[in-house]
XYZ file of C-alpha atoms in Angstrom:
544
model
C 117.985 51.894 30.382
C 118.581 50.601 33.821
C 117.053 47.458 35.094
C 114.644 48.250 37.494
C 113.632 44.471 38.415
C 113.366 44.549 42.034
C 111.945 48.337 42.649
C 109.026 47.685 44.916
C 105.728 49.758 43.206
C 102.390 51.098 44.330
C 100.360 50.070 40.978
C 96.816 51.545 39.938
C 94.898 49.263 37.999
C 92.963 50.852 35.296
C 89.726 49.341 35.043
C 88.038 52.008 33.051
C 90.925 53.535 31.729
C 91.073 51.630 28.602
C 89.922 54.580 26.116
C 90.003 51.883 23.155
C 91.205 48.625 22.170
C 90.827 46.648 19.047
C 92.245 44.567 16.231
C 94.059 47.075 13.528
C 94.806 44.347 11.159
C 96.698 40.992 10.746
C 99.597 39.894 13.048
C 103.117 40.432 12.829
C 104.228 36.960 12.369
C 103.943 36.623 8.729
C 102.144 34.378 6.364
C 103.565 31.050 7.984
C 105.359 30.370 4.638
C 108.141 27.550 4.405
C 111.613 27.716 5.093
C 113.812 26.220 7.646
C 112.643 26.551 11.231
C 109.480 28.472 9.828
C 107.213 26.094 12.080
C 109.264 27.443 15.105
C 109.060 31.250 14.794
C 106.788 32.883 17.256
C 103.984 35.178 15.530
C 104.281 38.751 17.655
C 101.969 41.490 16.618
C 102.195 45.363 17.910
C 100.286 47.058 20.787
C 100.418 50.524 20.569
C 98.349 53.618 21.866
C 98.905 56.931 24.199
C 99.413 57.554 27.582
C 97.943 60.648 29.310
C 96.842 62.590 32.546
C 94.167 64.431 33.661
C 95.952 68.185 34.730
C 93.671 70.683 36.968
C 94.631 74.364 36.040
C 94.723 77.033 38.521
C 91.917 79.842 38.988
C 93.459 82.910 37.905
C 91.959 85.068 40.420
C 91.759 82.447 43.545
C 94.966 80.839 42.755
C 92.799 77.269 43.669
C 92.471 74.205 41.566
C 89.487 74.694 38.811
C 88.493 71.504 38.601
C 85.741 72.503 36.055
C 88.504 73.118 33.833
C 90.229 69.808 33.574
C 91.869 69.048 30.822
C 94.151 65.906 29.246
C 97.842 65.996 28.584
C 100.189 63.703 26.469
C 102.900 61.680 29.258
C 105.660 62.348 27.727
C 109.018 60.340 27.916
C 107.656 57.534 30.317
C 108.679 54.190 30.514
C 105.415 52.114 29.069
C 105.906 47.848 29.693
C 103.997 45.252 28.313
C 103.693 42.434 30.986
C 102.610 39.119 30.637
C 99.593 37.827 33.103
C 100.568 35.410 35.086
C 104.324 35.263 34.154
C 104.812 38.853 35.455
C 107.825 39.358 33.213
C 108.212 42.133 30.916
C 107.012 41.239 26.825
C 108.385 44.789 25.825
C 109.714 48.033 27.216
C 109.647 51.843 25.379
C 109.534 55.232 26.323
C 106.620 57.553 25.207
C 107.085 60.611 22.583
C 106.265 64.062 22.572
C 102.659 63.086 22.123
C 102.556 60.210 25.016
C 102.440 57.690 22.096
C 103.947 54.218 22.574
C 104.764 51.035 20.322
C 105.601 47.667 21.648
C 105.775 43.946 20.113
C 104.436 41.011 21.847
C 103.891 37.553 21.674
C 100.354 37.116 19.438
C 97.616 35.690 21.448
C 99.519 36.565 24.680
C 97.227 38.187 27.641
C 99.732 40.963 29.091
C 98.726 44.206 30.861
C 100.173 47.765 29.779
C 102.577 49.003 33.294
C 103.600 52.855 32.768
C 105.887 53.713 35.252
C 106.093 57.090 36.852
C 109.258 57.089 35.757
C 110.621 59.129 32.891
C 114.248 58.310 31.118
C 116.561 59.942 28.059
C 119.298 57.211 26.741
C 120.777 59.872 24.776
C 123.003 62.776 25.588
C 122.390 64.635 27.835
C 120.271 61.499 29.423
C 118.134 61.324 32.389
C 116.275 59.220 34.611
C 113.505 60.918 36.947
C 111.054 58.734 39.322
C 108.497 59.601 41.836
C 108.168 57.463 44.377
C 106.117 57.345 48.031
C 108.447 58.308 50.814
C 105.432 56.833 53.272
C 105.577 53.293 51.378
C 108.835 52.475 52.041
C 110.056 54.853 48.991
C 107.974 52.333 46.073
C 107.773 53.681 42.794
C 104.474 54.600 41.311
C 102.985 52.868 38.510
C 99.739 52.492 36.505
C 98.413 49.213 35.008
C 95.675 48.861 32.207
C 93.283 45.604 32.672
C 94.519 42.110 31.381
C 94.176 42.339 27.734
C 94.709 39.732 24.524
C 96.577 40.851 21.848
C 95.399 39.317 18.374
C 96.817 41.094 15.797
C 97.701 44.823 16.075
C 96.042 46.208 18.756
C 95.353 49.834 19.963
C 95.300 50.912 23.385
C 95.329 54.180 25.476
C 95.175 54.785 29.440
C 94.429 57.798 30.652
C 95.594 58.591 34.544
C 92.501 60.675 36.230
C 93.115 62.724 39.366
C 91.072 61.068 41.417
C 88.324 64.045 41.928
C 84.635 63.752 41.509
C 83.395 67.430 41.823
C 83.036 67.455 46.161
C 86.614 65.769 47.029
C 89.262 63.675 46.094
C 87.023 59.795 47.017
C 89.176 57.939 43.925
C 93.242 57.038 43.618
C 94.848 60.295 42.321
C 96.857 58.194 39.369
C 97.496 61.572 37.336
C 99.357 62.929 40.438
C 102.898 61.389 39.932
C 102.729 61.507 35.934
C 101.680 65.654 36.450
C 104.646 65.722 38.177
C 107.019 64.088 36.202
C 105.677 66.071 32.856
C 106.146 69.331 34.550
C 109.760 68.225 35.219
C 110.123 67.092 31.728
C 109.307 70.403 30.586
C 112.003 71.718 32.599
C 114.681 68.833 31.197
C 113.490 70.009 27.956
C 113.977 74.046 28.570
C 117.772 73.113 30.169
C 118.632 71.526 27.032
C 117.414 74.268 24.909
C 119.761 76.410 27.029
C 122.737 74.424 26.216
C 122.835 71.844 29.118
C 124.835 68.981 27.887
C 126.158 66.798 29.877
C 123.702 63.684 31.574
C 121.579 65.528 34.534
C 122.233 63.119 37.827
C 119.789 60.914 38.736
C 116.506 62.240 40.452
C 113.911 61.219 43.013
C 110.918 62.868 43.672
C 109.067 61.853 46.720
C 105.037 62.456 47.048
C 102.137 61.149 48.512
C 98.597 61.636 49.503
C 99.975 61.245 52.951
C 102.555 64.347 52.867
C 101.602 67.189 55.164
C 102.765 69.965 57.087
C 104.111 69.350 60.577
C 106.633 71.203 63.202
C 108.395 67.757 63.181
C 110.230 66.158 60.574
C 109.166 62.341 59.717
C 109.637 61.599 55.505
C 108.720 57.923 55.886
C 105.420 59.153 58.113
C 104.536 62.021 55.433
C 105.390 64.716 58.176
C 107.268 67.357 56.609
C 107.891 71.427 57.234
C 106.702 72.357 53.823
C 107.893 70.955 50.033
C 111.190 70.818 49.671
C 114.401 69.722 48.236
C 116.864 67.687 50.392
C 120.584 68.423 49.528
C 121.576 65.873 51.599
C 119.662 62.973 49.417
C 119.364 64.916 46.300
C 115.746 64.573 46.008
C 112.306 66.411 46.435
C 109.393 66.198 48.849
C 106.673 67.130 47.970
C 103.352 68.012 49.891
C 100.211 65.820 48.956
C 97.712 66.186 51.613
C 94.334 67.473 50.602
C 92.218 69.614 52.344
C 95.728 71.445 53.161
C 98.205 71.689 50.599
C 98.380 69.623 47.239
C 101.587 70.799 45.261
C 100.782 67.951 42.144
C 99.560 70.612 39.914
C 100.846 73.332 41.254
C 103.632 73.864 38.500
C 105.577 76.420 39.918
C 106.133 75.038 43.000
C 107.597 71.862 41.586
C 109.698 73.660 39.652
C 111.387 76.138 42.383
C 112.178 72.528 44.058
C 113.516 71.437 40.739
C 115.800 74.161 40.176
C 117.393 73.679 43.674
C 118.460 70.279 42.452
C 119.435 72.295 39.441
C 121.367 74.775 41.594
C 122.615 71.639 43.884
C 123.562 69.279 40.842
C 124.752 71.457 37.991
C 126.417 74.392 39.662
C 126.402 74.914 43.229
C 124.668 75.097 46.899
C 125.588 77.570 49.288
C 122.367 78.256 50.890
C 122.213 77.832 54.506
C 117.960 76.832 53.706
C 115.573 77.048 56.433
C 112.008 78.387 56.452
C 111.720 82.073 54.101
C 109.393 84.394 52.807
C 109.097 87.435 50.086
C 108.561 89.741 52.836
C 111.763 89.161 54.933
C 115.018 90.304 55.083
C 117.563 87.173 54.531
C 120.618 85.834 54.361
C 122.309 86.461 51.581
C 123.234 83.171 50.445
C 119.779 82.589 50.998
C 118.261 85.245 49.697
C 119.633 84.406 45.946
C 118.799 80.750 46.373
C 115.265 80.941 46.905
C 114.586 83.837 44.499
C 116.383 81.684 41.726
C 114.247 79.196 42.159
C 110.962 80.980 41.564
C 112.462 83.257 38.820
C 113.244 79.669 37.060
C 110.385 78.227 37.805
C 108.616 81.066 36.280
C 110.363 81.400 33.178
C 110.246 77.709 32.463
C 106.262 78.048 32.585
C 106.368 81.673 30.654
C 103.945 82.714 33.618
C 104.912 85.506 35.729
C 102.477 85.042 37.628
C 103.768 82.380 40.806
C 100.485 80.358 41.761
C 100.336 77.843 44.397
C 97.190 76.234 45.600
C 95.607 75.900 49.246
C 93.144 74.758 51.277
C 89.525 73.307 51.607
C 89.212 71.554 48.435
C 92.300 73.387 47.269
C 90.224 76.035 46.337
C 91.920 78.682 47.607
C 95.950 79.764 47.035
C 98.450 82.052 47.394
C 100.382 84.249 43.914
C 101.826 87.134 42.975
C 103.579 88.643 39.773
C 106.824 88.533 40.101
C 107.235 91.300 38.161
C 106.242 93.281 41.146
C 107.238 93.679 44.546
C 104.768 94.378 46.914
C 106.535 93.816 50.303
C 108.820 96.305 50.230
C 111.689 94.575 51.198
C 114.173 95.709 48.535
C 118.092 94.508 48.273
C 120.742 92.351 47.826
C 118.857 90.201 51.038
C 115.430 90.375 49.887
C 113.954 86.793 48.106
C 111.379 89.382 45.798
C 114.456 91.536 45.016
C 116.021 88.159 43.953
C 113.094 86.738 41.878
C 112.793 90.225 40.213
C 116.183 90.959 39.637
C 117.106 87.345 38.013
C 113.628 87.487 35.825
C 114.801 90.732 34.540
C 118.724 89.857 33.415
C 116.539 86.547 31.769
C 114.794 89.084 29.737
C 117.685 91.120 29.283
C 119.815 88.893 27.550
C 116.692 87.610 25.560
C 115.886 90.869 23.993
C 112.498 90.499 25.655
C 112.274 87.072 25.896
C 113.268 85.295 29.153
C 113.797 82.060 27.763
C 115.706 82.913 25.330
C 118.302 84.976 27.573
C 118.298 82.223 29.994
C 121.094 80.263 28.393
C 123.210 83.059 29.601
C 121.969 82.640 32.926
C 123.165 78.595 32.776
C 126.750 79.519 31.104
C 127.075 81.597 34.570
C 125.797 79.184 36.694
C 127.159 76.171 35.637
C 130.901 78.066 35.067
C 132.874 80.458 37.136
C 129.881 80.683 39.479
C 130.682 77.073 40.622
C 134.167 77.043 41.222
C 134.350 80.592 42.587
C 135.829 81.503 45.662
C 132.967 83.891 47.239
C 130.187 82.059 48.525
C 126.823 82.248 45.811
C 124.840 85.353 46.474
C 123.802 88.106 43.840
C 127.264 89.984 44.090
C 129.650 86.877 42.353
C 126.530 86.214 40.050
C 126.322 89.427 38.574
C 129.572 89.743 38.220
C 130.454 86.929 36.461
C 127.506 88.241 34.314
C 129.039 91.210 33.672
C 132.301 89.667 33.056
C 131.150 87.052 30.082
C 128.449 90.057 28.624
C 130.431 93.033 28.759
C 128.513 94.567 26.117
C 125.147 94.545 28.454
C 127.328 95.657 31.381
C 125.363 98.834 31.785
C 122.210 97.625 31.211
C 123.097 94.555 33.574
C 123.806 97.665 36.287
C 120.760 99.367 35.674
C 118.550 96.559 36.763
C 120.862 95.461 39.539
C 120.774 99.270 40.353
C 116.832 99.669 40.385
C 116.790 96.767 43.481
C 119.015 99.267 45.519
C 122.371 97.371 45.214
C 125.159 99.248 44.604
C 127.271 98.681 41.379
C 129.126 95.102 41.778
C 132.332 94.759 40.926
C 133.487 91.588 42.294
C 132.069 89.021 44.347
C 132.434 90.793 48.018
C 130.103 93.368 47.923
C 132.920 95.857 48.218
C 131.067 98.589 46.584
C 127.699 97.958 48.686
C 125.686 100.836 50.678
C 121.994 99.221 51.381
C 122.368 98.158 54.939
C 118.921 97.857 55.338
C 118.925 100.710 57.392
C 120.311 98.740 60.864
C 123.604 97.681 62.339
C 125.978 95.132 61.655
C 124.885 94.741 58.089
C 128.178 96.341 56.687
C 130.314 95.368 55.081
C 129.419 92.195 54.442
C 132.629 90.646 54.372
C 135.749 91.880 56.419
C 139.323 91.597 56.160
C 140.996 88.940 58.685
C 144.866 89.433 58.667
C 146.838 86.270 59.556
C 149.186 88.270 62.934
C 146.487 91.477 62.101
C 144.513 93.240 65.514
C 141.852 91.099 66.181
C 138.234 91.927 64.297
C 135.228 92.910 66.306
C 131.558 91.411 64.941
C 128.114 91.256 66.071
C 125.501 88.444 65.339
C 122.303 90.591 65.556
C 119.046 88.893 65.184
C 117.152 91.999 64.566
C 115.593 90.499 61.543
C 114.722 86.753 63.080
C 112.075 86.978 65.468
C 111.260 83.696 64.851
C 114.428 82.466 65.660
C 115.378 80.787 62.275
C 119.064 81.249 62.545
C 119.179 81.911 58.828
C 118.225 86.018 58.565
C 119.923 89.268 57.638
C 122.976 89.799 60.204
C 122.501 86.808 62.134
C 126.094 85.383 60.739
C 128.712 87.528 60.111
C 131.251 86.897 57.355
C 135.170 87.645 57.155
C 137.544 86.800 54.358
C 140.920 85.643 54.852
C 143.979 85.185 52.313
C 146.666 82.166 53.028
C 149.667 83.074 50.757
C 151.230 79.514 51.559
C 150.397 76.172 52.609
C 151.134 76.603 56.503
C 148.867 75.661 60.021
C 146.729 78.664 61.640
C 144.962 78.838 64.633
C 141.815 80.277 64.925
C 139.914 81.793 67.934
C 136.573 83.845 68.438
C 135.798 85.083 71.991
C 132.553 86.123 73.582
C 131.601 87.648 76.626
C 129.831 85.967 79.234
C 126.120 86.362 77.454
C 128.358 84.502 74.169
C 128.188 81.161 72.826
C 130.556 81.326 69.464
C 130.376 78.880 66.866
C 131.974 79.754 63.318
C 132.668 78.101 60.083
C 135.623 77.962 57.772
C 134.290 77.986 54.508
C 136.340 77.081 51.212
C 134.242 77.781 47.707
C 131.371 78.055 49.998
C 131.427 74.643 51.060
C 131.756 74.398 55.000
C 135.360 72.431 55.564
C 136.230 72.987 59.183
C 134.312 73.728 62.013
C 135.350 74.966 65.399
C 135.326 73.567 68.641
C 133.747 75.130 71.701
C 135.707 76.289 74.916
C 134.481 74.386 78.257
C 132.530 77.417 79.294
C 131.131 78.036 75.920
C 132.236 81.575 75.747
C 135.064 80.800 72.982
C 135.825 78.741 70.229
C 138.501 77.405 68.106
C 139.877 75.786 65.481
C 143.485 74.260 64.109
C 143.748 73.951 60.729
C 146.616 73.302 57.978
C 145.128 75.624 55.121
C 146.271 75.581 51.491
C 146.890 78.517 49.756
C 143.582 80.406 48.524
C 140.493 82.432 49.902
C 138.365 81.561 52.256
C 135.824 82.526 54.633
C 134.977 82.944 57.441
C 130.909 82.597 58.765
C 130.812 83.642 62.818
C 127.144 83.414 64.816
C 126.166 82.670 68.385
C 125.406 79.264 68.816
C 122.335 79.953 70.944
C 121.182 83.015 68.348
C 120.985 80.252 65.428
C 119.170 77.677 67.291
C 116.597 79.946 68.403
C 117.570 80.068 71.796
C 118.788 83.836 72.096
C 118.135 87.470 71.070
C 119.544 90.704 70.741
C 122.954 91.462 69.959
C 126.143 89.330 70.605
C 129.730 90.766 69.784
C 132.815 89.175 69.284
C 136.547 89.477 68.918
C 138.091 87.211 66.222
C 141.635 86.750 65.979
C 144.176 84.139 64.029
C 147.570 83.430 64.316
């Protein structure tokens, strides 16, 4: 376990959390007998007990907190110390079981106080270690303190973290937020390891506080962020904590779509261009698979279909739907509810029934071929890779990729594809560039961004190109004078080169000494992705 001396922490002292404490019998140092050095052995005795949190279901048919409805769960796999008054250091340290439970020995007669960390660790293999911290506290890590107790003899006692509500609003410290968290996490460590995750997950920080909210500006440290998310660039998750507006500590499901982005991120791999999404919008591609992943796993973790995330006034109110339907219409390899659907379905697919039992053949894709692949992630490498390792449920894998109106996949390119959403520059999705080949014409159409996101159906447009040999290219997409080109050279998905802009703007270019492999290439209008620009802007891309 690592040291953690020197972690600053926001610590709630329990002064009526102490559900019981007494003497359980005589102390652990023995019956004093003789011997050599007998009169210098130090008597210890045990302290022992449970650690729990309050949890706040959901209202099944407001989606809002039901308060009325409270009810106490076991924190499992925290780090529990025993700390000695005054001294401050640490008498003991353990981890909690399956049923929050706790053992630790310390000095007999000694006045410590019980710390629980929101902090929650495996030593074993696979291993973990998961914190929440406050981002708006200069990133402390929380913790929850019993009152100063005496230990004489074995001694019993058990803190319970409350959430802080007393039937109107939240007027007490909401200690049962973090630990809610960090047990609906372990719940997901638990499920990856049932479907066959094995090697240590990479460290994790989860970021919430009462101070989080929604704002048009970004500011962690402040608590100003666009919504709950996970940060690729940190490897951690934000959450929302503001109430009145959006609370996301029990809210399960939302939680876990953040946590399976870092599973996406830190096990297999991150393509997604991110930005702000809905079920009811036609995406990117790379997007679109992302997000609806990350509900689908979030749902099948929980064995709830139904998605639930709570709002408002007292969080009272929410927003859900069963993700079993789709109600938005927006049906296709670029639609997130297509996505959730689709991915639910293989789960129960290759679980006879049961999604959580075929979901260890979702993890063998994503953690293997899927990672290393050369197309970027969408639905089109994932179900074929599917396809590839289950070729006995090949037509059954079809007929569910078939009932979202995508064509049959075949590789990774959406060669076979047809659904163009009904509008231009949809198809193909990926063209041919030919090193000394006529130049390709494209068009970054924001037809389906008029919000100006930069990250919607047929905003980017995508050609593949094949380098036979180690050798330097040049690379050049032209505009005309409404144009401001910007593209990407993309290698496994990952972005490795970008271009540079002419003086004018209305070209751009790159020089690069390739290897030989696949790659891509992702074109867009500079102004188009920042927001700045509609309509339709072609372009004529050419390499040499």
């Amino acid at each position: 376990m690592k040291n953690t001396k020197g972690v600053p922490l926001i610590v709630f002292i329990l002064l009526l959390l102490i559900q019981s404490l007494g003497a359980c019998g005589g102390g652990g140092g023995g019956d004093g007998g003789s011997g050599a050095g007998a009169e210098d052995a130090v008597a210890t005795s045990r302290l022992s007990g449970t650690i729990s949190f309050e949890r706040v279901p959901h209202d099944p048919v407001s989606f809002g907190l039901d308060y009325e409805n409270t009810y106490i769960s076991p924190g499992r796999g925290l780090v529990v110390s025993a700390v000695y008054v005054g001294e401050g250091s640490q008498a003991d340290t353990g981890v909690t079981d399956e049923n929050g439970f706790y053992e630790l020995v310390v000095e007999e007669g000694s006045e410590v106080r019980v710390r629980v960390q929101a902090r929650m660790v495996g030593d074993g293999q696979p291993g973990w270690d998961i914190r929440v911290a406050d981002n708006t506290a200069g990133n402390a890590l929380y913790a929850m303190e019993s009152e100063p107790v005496t230990v004489s003899g074995d001694t019993e006692l058990n803190l319970i973290a409350t959430s802080g509500w007393d039937g109107q609003e939240y007027s007490g410290a909401r200690v049962a937020a973090p630990f809610a968290i960090l047990d609906t996490i372990y719940g997901a460590v638990e499920f990856l390891i049932e479907s066959g995750q094995e090697d240590r997950l990479p460290d994790l920080r989860v970021y919430w506080s009462p101070n989080n909210r929604r704002s048009e500006t970004t500011n962690r440290s402040a608590g100003e962020l666009w919504s709950s998310h996970y940060r690729p660039r940190n490897g951690s998750i934000y959450l929302l904590g503001m109430a009145g507006e959006d609370t996301e500590e029990f809210d399960q499901h939302v939680i876990l779509h953040e946590f399976a982005h870092y599973y996406e991120h830190r096990l297999s791999r991150w393509d997604s261009i991110g930005g702000p999404h809905s079920v009811a919008q036609w995406l990117d591609h790379r997007l679109a698979f992302n997000e609806g992943f990350a509900t689908a796993f979030a749902v099948i973790v929980t064995g709830d279909p139904v998605y639930r995330d709570s709002l408002g006034e007292g969080q009272a109110g929410g927003w859900g739907y069963d993700v079993r339907t789709n109600p938005w219409g927006v049906v296709g390899w670029y639609g997130e509810a297509s996505m959730i659907q689709l991915i639910y379905g293989l789960a129960g697919l290759m679980g006879d029934g049961d999604e959580r039992r075929g979901f260890p053949a979702i993890h063998q894709v994503l953690t293997g071929e899927l990672s290393t692949g050369e197309a970027p992630v969408s639905i089109f490498p994932f179900v074929h890779q599917l396809k590839q390792q289950y070729p006995a449920a090949f037509q059954d894998i079809s007929a569910l990729v078939q009932a979202q109106q995508i064509a049959e996949v075949v590789d990774g390119w959406a060669t076979l594809e047809t659904n163009n959403a009904g509008a231009e520059d949809v198809l193909p999705l990926y063209r041919d560039l030919v090193v000394g080949g006529s130049p390709v014409t494209l068009c970054a159409n924001s037809q389906f961004d008029s919000a100006g996101d930069g990250n919607k159906l047929s905003v980017r447009q995508f050609l593949r190109l094949e380098v036979a040999e180690q050798r330097s290219f040049s690379l050049l997409v032209e505009g005309d004078e409404a144009a401001k080109p910007k593209f990407y050279l993309l290698e496994n998905g990952q972005r490795h080169h970008y271009s540079v802009a002419s003086e004018d703007g209305r070209s751009a270019s790159l020089e690069a000494t390739l290897e030989p492999g696949t790659y891509v290439l992702e074109v867009t209008d500079g102004d188009m992705i920042k927001g700045e620009k509609t309509g339709r802007i072609c372009m004529e891309v050419s390499i040499s």
